[in-house]
PDB file of C-alpha atoms in Angstrom:
ATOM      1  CA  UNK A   1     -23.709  -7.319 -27.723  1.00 66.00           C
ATOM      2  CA  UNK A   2     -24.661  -8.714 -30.557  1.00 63.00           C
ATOM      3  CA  UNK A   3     -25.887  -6.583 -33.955  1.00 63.00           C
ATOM      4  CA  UNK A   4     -29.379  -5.823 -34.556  1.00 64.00           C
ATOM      5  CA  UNK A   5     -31.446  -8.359 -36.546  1.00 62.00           C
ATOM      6  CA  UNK A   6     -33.845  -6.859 -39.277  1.00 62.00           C
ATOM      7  CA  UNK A   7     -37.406  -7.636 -38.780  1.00 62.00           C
ATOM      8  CA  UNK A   8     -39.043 -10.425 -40.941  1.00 70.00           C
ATOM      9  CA  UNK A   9     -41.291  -9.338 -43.630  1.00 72.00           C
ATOM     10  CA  UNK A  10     -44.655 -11.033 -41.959  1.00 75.00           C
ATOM     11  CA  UNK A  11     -43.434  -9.382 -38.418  1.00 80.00           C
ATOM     12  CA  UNK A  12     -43.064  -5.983 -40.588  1.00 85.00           C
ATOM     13  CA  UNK A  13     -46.699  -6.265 -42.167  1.00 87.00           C
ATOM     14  CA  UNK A  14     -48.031  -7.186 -38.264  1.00 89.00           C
ATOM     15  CA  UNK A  15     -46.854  -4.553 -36.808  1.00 89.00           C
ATOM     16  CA  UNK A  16     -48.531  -2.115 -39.635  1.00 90.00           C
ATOM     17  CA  UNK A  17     -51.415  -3.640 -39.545  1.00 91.00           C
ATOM     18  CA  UNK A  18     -51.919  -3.872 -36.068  1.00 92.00           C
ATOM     19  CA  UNK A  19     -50.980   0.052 -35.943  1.00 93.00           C
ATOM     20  CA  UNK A  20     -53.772   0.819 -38.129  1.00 92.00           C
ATOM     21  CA  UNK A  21     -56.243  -1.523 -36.273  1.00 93.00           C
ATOM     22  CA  UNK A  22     -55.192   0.613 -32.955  1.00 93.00           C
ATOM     23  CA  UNK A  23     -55.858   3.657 -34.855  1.00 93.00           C
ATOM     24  CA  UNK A  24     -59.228   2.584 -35.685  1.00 93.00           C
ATOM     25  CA  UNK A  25     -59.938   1.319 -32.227  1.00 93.00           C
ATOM     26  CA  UNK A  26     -59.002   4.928 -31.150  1.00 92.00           C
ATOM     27  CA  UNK A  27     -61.520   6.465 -33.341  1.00 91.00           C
ATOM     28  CA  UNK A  28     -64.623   4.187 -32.380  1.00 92.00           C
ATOM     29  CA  UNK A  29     -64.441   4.352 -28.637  1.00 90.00           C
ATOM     30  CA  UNK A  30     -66.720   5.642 -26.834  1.00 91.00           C
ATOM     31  CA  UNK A  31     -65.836   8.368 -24.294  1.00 89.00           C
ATOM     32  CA  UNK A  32     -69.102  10.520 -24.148  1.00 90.00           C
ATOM     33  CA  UNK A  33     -70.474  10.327 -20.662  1.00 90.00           C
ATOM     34  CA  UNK A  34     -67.678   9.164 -19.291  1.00 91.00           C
ATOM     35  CA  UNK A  35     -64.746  10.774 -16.899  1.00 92.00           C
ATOM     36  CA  UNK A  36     -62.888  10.650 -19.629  1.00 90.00           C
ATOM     37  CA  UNK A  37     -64.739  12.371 -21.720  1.00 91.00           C
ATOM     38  CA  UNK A  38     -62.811  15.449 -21.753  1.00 93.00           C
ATOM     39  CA  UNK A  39     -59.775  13.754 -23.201  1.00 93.00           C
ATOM     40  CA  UNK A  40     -62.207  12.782 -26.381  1.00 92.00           C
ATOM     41  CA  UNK A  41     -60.263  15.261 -28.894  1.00 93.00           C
ATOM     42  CA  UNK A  42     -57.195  13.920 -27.413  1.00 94.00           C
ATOM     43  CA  UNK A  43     -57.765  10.373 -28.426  1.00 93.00           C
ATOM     44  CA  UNK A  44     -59.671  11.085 -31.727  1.00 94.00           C
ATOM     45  CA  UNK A  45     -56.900  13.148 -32.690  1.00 95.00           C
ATOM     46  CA  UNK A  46     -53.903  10.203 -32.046  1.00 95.00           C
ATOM     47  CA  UNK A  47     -56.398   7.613 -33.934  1.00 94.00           C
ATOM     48  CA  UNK A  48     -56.533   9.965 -36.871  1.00 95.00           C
ATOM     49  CA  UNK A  49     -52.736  10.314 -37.008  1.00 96.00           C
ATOM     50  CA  UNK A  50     -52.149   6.920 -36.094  1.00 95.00           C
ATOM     51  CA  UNK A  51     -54.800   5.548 -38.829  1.00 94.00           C
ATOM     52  CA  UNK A  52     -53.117   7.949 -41.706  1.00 95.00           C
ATOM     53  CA  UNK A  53     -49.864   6.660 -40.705  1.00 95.00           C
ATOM     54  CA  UNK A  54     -49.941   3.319 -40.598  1.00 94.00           C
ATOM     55  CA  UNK A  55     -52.576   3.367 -43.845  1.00 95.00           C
ATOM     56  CA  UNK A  56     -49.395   5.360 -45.790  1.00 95.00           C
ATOM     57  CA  UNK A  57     -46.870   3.013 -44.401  1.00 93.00           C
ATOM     58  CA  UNK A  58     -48.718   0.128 -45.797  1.00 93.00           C
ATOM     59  CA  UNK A  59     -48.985   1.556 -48.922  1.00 93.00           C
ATOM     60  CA  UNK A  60     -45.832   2.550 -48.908  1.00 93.00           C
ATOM     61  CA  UNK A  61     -44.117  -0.938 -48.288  1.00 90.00           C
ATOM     62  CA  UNK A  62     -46.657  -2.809 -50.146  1.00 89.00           C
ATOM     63  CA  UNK A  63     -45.728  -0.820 -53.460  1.00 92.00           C
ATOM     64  CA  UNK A  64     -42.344  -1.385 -52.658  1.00 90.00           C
ATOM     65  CA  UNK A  65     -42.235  -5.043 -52.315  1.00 86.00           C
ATOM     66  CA  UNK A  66     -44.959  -4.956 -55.615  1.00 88.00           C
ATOM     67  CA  UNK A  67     -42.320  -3.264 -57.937  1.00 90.00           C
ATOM     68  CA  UNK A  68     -39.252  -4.765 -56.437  1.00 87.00           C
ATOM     69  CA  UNK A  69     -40.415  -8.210 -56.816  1.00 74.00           C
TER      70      UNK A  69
END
């Protein structure tokens, strides 16, 4: 088996960034009228957490990488 390899920078920054976009996407869909409109809560709930999430982990990392260099 062979060790885990870290995660490039640029695949790091994707990932976050595509976390946050999902997050988003979560918040703007449309359920009303739907049969799924009674899971609307549900889903606006997860985008909210997902959005705040991914937004601190970006700032996290990116104020990272600013002061380290």
């Amino acid at each position: 088996m062979s060790p885990p390899q870290e995660v490039s920078s640029m695949g790091k920054w994707t990932t976050l960034v595509g976390g946050l976009v999902g997050g988003w996407s979560f918040l703007k869909i449309p359920l009303e009228g739907t049969f799924l409109s009674f899971i609307d809560p549900v889903v606006d709930g997860v985008g909210i957490v997902a959005a705040v999430v991914f937004s601190g982990a970006l700032i996290y990392y990116g104020v990272r990488d600013w002061i380290q260099g």
